[in-house]
PDB file of C-alpha atoms in Angstrom:
ATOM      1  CA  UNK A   1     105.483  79.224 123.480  1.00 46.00           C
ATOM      2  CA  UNK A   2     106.288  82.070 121.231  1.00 66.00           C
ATOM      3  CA  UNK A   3     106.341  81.939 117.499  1.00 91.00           C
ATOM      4  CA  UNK A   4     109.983  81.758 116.030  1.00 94.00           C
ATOM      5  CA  UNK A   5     110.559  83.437 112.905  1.00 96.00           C
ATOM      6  CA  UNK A   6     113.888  83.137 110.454  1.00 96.00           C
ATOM      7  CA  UNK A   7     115.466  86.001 109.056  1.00 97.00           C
ATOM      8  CA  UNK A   8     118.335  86.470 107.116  1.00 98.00           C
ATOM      9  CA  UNK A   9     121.067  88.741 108.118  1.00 98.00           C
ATOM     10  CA  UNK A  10     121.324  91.760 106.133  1.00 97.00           C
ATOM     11  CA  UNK A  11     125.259  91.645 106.191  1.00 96.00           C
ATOM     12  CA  UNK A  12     126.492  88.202 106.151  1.00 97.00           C
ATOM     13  CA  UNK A  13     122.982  86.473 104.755  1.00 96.00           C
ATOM     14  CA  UNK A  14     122.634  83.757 107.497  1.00 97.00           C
ATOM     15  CA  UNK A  15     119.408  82.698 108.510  1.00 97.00           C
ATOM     16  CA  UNK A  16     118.506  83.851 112.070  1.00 97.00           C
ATOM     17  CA  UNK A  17     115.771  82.067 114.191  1.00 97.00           C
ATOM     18  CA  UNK A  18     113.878  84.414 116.734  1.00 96.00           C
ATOM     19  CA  UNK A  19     111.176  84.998 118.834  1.00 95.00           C
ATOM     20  CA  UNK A  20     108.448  87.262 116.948  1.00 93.00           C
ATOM     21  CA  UNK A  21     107.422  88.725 120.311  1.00 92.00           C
ATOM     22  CA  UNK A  22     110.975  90.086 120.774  1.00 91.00           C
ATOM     23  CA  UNK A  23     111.779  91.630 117.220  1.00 92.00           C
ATOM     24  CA  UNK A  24     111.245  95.183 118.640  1.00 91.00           C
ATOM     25  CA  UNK A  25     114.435  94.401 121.425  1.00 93.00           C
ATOM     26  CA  UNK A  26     117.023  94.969 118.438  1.00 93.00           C
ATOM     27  CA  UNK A  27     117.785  91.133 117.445  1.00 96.00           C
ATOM     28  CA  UNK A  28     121.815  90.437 116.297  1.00 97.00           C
ATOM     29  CA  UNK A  29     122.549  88.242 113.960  1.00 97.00           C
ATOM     30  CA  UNK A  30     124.070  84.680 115.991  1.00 96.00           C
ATOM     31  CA  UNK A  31     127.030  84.700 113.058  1.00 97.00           C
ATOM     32  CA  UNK A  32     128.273  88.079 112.628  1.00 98.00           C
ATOM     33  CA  UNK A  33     126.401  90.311 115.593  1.00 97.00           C
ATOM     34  CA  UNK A  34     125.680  92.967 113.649  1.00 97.00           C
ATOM     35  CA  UNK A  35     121.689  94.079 113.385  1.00 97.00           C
ATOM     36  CA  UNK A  36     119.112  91.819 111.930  1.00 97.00           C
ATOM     37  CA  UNK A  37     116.457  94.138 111.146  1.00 96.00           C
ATOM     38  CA  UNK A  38     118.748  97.663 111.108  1.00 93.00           C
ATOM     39  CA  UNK A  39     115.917  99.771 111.352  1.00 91.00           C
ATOM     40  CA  UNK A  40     117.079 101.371 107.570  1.00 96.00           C
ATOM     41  CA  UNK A  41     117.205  99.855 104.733  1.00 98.00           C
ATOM     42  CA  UNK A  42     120.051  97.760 103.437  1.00 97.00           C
ATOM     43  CA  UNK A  43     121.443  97.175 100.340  1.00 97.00           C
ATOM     44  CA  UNK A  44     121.142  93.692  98.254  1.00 97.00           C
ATOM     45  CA  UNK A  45     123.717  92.567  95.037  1.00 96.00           C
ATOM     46  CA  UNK A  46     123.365  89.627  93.295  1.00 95.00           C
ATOM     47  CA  UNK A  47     125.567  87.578  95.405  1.00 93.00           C
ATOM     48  CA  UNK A  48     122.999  87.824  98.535  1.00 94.00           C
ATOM     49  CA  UNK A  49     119.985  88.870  96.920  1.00 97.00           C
ATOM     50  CA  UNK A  50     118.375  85.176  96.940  1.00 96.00           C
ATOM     51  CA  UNK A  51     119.730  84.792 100.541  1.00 96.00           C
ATOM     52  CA  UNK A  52     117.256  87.474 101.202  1.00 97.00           C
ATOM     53  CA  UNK A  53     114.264  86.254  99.910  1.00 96.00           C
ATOM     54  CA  UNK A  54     114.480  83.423 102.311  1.00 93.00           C
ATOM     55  CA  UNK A  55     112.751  83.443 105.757  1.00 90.00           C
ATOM     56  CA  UNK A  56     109.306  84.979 107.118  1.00 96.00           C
ATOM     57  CA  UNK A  57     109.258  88.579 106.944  1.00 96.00           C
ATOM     58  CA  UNK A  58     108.505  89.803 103.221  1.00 97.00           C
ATOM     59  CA  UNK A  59     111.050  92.188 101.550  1.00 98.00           C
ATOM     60  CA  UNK A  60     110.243  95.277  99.976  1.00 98.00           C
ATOM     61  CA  UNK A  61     112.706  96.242  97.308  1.00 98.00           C
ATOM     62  CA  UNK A  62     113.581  99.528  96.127  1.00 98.00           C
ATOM     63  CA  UNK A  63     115.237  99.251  92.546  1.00 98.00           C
ATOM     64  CA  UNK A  64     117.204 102.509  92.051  1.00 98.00           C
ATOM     65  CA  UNK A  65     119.919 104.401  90.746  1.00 98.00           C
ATOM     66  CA  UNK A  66     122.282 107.360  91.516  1.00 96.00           C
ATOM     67  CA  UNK A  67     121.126 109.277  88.326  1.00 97.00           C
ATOM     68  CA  UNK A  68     117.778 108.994  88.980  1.00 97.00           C
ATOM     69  CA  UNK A  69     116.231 112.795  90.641  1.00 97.00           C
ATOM     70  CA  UNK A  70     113.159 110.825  91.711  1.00 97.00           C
ATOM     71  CA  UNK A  71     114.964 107.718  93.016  1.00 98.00           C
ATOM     72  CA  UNK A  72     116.666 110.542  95.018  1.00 97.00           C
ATOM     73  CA  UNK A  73     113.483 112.212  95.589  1.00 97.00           C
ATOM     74  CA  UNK A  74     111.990 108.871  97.728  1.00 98.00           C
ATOM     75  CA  UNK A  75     115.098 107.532  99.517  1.00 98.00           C
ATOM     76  CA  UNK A  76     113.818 109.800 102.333  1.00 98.00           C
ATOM     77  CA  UNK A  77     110.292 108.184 102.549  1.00 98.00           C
ATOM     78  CA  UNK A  78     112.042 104.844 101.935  1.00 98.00           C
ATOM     79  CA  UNK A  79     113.987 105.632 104.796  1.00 98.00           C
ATOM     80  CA  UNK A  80     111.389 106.712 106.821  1.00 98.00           C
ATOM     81  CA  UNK A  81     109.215 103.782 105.775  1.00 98.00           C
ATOM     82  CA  UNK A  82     111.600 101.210 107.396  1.00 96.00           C
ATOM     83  CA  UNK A  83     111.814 102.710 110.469  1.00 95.00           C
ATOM     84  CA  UNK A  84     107.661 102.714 111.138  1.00 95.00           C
ATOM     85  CA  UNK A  85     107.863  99.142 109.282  1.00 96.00           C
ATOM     86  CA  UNK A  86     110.710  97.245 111.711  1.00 92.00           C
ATOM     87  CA  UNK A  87     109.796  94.130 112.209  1.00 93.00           C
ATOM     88  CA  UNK A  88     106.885  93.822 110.068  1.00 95.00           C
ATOM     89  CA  UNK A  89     108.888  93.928 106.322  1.00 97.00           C
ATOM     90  CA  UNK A  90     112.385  94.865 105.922  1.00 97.00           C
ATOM     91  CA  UNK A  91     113.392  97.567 103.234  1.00 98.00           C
ATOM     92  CA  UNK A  92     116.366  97.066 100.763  1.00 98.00           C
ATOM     93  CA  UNK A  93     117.899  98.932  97.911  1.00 98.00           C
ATOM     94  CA  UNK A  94     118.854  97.541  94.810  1.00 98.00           C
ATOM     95  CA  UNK A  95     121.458  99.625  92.495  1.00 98.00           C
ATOM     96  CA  UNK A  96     120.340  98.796  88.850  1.00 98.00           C
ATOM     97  CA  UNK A  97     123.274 100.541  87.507  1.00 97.00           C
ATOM     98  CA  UNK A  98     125.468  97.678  89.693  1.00 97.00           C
ATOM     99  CA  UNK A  99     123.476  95.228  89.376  1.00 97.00           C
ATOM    100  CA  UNK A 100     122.378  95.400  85.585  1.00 97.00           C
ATOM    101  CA  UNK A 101     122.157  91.716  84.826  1.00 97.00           C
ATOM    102  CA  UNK A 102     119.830  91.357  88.495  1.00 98.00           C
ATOM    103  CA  UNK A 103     117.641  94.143  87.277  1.00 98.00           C
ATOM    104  CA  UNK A 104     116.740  92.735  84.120  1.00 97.00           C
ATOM    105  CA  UNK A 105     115.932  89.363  85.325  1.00 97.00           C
ATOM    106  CA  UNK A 106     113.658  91.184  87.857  1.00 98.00           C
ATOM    107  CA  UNK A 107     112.072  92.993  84.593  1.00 97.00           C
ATOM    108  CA  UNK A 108     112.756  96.789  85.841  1.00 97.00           C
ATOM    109  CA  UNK A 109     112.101  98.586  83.360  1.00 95.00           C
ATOM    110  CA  UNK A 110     111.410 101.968  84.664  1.00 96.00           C
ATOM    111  CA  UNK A 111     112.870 103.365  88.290  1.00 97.00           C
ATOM    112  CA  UNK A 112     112.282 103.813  91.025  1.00 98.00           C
ATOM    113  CA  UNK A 113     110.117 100.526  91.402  1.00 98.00           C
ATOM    114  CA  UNK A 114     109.291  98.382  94.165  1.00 98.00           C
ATOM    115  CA  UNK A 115     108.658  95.023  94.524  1.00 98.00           C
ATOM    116  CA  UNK A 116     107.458  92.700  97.290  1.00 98.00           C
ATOM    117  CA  UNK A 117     108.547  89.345  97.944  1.00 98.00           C
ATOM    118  CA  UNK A 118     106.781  87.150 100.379  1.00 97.00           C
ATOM    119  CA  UNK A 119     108.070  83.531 101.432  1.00 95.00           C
ATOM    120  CA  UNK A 120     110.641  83.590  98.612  1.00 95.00           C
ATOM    121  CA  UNK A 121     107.708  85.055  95.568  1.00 97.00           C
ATOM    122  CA  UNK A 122     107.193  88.407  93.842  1.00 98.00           C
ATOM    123  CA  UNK A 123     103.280  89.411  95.165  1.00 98.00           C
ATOM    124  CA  UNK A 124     102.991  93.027  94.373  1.00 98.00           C
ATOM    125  CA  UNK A 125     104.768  95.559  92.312  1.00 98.00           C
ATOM    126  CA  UNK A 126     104.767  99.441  92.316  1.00 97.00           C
ATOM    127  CA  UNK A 127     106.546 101.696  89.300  1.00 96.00           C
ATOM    128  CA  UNK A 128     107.038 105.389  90.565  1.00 96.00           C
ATOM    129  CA  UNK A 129     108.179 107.260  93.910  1.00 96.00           C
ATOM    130  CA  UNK A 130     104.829 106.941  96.695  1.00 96.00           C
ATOM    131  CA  UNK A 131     104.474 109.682  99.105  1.00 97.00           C
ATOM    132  CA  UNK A 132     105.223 108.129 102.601  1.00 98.00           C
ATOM    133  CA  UNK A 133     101.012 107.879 103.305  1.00 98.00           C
ATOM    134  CA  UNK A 134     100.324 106.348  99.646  1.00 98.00           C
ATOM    135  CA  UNK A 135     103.461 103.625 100.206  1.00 98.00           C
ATOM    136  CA  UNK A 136     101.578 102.548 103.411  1.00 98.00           C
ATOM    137  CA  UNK A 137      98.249 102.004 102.308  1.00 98.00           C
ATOM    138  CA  UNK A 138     100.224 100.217  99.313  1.00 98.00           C
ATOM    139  CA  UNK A 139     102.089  97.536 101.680  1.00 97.00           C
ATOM    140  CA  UNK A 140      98.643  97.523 103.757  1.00 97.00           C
ATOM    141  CA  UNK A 141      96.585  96.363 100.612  1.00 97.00           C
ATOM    142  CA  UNK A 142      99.359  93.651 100.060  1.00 96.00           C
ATOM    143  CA  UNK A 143      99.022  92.430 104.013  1.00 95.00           C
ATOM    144  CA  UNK A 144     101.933  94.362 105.273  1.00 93.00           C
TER     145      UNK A 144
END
């Protein structure tokens, strides 16, 4: 019998049960059929950011904002990063500058910074933009 996992839905936050041998076949969310793990990352708000810690594959959050030149600077690698990553972690963005009140209670205080949740708890943190190699060995030092 295969392992289930749950994952939440990156659009409508419901919790998705399935297979972890088949998470590479492009899984669709049972509610609203759009893609469970997208492949890039997705953005979070307030409203479905706890929805998202739930379930079994950790979250890496990128805290960011539109005025930021190095925020800018490592959307790319971010972007890169979740493809490589599918199925092992999924990526989101957070918009401090939308989500003010969300940011402080995460403690951002300087941007870009990442933080990774695993089974609903902060276990790692990272302040700065990584090169693509430097974010991997990062999420492979924290298990990822």
């Amino acid at each position: 019998m295969t392992e289930a996992l749950l994952i939440p839905c990156p659009h409508c936050h419901s919790l998705n049960r399935l297979p972890a041998a088949r998470l590479d076949e492009a899984p669709r969310c049972g509610r609203c059929k759009s893609p469970v793990l997208p492949g890039s990352p997705f953005a979070v708000d307030a409203a479905g950011f706890a929805a998202q810690l739930r379930g079994d594959l950790p979250l890496l959050l990128d805290v960011w904002a539109d005025w930021c030149g190095p925020c800018k600077a490592f959307a790319p690698v971010f972007e890169q990063a979740a493809r490589e990553l599918s199925g092992r972690v999924r990526l989101a963005k957070l918009d401090s500058e939308a989500e003010p009140q969300l940011a402080g209670q995460l403690g951002i205080r300087s941007i870009p910074s990442l933080i990774l949740f695993r089974d609903g708890r902060e276990v790692a943190r990272q302040s700065g933009a990584l090169p693509l190699p430097q974010l991997l060995a990062w999420l492979r030092q924290q298990g990822v």
